[in-house]
PDB file of C-alpha atoms in Angstrom:
ATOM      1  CA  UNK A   1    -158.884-149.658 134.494  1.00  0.00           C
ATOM      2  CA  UNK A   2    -158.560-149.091 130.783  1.00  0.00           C
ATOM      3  CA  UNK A   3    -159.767-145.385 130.850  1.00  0.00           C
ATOM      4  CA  UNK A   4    -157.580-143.946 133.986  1.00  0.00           C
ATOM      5  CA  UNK A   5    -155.679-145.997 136.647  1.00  0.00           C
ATOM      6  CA  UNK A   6    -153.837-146.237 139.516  1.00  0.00           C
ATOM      7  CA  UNK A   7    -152.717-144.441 141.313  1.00  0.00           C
ATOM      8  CA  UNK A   8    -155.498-141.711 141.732  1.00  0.00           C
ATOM      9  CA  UNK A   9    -155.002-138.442 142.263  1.00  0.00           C
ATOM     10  CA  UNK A  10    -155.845-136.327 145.520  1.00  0.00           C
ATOM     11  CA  UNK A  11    -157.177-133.284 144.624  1.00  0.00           C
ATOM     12  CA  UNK A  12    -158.058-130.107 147.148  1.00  0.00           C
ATOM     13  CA  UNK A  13    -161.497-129.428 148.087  1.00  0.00           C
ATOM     14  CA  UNK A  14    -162.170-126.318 150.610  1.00  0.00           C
ATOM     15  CA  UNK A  15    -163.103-127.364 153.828  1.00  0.00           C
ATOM     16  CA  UNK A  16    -166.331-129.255 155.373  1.00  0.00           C
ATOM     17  CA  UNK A  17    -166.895-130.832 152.179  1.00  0.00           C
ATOM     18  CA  UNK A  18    -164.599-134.178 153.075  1.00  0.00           C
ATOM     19  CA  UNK A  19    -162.821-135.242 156.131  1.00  0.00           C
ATOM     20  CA  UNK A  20    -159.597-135.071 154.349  1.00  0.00           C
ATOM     21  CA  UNK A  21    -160.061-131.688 152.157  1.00  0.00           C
ATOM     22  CA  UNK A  22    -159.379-133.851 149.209  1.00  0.00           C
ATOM     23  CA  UNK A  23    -161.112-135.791 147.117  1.00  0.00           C
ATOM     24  CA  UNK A  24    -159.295-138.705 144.883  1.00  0.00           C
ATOM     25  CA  UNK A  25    -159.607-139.163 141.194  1.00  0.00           C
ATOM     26  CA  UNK A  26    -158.954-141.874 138.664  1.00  0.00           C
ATOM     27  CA  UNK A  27    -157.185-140.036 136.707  1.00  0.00           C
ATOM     28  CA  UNK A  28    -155.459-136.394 135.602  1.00  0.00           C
ATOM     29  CA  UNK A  29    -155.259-135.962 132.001  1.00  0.00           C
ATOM     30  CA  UNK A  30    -152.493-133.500 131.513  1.00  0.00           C
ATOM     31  CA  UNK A  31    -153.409-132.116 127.515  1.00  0.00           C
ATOM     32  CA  UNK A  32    -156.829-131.108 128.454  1.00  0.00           C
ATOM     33  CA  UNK A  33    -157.143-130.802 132.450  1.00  0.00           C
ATOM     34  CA  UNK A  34    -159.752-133.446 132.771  1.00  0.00           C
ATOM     35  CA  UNK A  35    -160.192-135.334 135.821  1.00  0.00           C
ATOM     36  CA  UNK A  36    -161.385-138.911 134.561  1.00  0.00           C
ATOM     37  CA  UNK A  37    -164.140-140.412 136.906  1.00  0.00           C
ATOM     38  CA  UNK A  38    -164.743-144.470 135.707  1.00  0.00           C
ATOM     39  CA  UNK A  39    -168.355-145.461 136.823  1.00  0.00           C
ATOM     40  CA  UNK A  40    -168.038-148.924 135.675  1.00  0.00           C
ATOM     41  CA  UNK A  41    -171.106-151.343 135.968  1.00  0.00           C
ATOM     42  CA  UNK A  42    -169.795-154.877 136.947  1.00  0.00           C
ATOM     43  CA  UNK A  43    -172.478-156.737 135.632  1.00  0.00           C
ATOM     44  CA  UNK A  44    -172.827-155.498 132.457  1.00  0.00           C
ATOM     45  CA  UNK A  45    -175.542-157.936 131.180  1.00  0.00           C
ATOM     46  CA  UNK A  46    -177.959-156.582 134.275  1.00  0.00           C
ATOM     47  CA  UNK A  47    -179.811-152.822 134.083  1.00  0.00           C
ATOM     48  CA  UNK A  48    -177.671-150.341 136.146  1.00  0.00           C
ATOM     49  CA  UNK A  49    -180.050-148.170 138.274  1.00  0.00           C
ATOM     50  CA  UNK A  50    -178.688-145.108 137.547  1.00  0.00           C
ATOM     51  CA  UNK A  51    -180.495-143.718 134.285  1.00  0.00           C
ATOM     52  CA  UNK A  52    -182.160-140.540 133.905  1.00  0.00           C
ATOM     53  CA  UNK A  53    -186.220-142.404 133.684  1.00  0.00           C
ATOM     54  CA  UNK A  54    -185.150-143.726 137.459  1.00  0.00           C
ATOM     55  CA  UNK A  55    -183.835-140.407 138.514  1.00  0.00           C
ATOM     56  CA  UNK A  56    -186.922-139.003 137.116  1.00  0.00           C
ATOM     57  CA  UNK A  57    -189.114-141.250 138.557  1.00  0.00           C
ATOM     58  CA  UNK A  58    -187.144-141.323 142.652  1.00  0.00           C
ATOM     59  CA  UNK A  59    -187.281-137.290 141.859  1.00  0.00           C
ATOM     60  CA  UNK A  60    -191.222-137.707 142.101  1.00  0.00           C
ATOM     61  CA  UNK A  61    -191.300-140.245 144.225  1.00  0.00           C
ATOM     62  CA  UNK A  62    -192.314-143.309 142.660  1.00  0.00           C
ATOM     63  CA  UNK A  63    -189.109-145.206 143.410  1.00  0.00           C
ATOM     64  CA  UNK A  64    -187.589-146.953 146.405  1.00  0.00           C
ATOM     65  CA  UNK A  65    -183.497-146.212 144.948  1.00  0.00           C
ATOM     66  CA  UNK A  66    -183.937-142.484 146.147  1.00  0.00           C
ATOM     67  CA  UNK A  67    -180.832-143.264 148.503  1.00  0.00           C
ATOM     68  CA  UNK A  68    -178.745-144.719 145.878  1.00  0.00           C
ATOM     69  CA  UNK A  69    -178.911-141.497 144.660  1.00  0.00           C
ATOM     70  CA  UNK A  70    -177.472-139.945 147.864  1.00  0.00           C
ATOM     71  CA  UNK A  71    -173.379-141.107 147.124  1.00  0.00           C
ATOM     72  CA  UNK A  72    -173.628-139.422 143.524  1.00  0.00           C
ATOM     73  CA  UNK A  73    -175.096-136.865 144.844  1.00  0.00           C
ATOM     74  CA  UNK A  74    -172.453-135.821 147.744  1.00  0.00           C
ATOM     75  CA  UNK A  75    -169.427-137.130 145.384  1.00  0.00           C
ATOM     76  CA  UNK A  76    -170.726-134.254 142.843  1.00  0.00           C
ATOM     77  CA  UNK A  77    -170.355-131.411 145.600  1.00  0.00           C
ATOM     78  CA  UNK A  78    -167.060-132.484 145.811  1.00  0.00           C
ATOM     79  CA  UNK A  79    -166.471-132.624 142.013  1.00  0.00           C
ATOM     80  CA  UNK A  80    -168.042-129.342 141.785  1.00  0.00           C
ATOM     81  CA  UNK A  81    -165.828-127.815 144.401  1.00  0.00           C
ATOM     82  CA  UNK A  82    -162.478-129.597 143.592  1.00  0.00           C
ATOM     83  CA  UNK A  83    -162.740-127.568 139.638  1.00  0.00           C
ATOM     84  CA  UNK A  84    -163.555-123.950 141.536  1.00  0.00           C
ATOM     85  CA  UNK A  85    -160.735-124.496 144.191  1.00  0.00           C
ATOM     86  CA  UNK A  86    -158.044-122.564 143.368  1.00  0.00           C
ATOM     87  CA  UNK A  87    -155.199-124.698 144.439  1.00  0.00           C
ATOM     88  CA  UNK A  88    -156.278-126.967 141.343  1.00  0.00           C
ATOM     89  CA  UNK A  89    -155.980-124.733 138.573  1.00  0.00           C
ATOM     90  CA  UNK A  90    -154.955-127.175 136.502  1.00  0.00           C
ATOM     91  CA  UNK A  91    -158.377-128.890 136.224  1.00  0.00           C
ATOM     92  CA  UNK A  92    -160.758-127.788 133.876  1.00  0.00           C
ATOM     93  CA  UNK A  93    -163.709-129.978 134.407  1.00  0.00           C
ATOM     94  CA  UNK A  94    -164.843-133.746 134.733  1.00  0.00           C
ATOM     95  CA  UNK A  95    -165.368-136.226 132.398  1.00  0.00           C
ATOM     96  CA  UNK A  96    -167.139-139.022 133.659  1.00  0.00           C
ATOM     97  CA  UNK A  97    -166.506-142.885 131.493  1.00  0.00           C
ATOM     98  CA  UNK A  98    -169.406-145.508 132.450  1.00  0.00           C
ATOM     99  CA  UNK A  99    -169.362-148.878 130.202  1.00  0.00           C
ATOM    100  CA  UNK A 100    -172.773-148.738 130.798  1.00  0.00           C
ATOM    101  CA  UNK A 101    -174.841-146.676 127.873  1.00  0.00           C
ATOM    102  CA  UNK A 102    -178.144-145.806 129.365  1.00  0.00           C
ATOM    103  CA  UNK A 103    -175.770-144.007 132.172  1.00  0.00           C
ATOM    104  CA  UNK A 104    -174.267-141.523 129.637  1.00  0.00           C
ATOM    105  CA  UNK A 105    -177.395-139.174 129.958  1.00  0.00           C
ATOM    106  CA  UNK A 106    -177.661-139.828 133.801  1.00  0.00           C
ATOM    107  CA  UNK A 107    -174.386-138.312 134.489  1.00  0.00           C
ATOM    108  CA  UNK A 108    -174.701-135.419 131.592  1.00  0.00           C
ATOM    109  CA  UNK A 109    -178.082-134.451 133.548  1.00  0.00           C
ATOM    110  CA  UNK A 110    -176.264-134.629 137.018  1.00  0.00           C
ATOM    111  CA  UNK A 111    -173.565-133.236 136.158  1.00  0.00           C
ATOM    112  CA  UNK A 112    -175.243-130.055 134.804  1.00  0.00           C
ATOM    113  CA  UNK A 113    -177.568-130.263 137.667  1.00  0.00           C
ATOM    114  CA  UNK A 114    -174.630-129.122 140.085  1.00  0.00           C
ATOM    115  CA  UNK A 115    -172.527-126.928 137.562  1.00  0.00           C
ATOM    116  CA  UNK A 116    -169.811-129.024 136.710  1.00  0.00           C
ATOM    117  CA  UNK A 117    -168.000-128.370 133.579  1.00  0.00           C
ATOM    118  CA  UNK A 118    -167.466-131.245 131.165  1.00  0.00           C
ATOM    119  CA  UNK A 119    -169.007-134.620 130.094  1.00  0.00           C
ATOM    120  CA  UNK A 120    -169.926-138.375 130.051  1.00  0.00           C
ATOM    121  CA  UNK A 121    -169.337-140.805 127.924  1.00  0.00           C
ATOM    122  CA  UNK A 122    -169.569-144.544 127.002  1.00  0.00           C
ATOM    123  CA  UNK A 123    -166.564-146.766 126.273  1.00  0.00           C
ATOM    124  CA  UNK A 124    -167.328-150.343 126.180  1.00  0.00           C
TER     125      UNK A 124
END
């Protein structure tokens, strides 16, 4: 990856949450406390689903991708909770790298939606 790489970090999550009580991160950036999350679209000439117009439109039911939904959904619990554990008080927040532009608002909007400090951003 050219934003965060291997390995990834394993970072505590309270109980219930994940089968392991962790949850693993691309990357740790040590000046600011960042975890890096890379949401990468492999085919970067075709339309990535997740935008904010298709959350808005699965939200009122007028799309089928409702459960694609579902895995950003329960992998944002488990952002939320990692940065409120205490046993990573080194982590500030999230900041979530997608080479895919129309995603930067999608995760800014989810992201606020479950109270998780930090931000999105596009890198080619």
């Amino acid at each position: 990856m050219r934003v965060s790489g291997s390995p990834e970090y394993g970072v505590h999550i309270p109980r219930g949450i994940s089968a392991s009580n962790r949850l693993m991160v691309d990357g740790m950036r040590d000046r600011d406390g960042m975890a890096v999350e890379a949401k990468y679209v492999k085919n970067e000439g075709r339309d990535c689903y997740r935008t904010v117009d298709e959350l808005r439109r699965a939200h009122h039911g007028e799309s089928r991708r409702d459960f694609m939904f579902e895995k950003d959904r329960e992998e944002l619990v488990k952002y939320q909770a990692a940065v409120q554990h205490p046993g990573n008080s080194e982590m500030r927040g999230v900041e979530t790298v997608t080479n895919y532009r129309d995603a930067v608002p999608y995760w800014r909007v989810m992201m606020a939606a479950y109270g998780i400090k930090g931000y999105s951003r596009y890198v080619p």
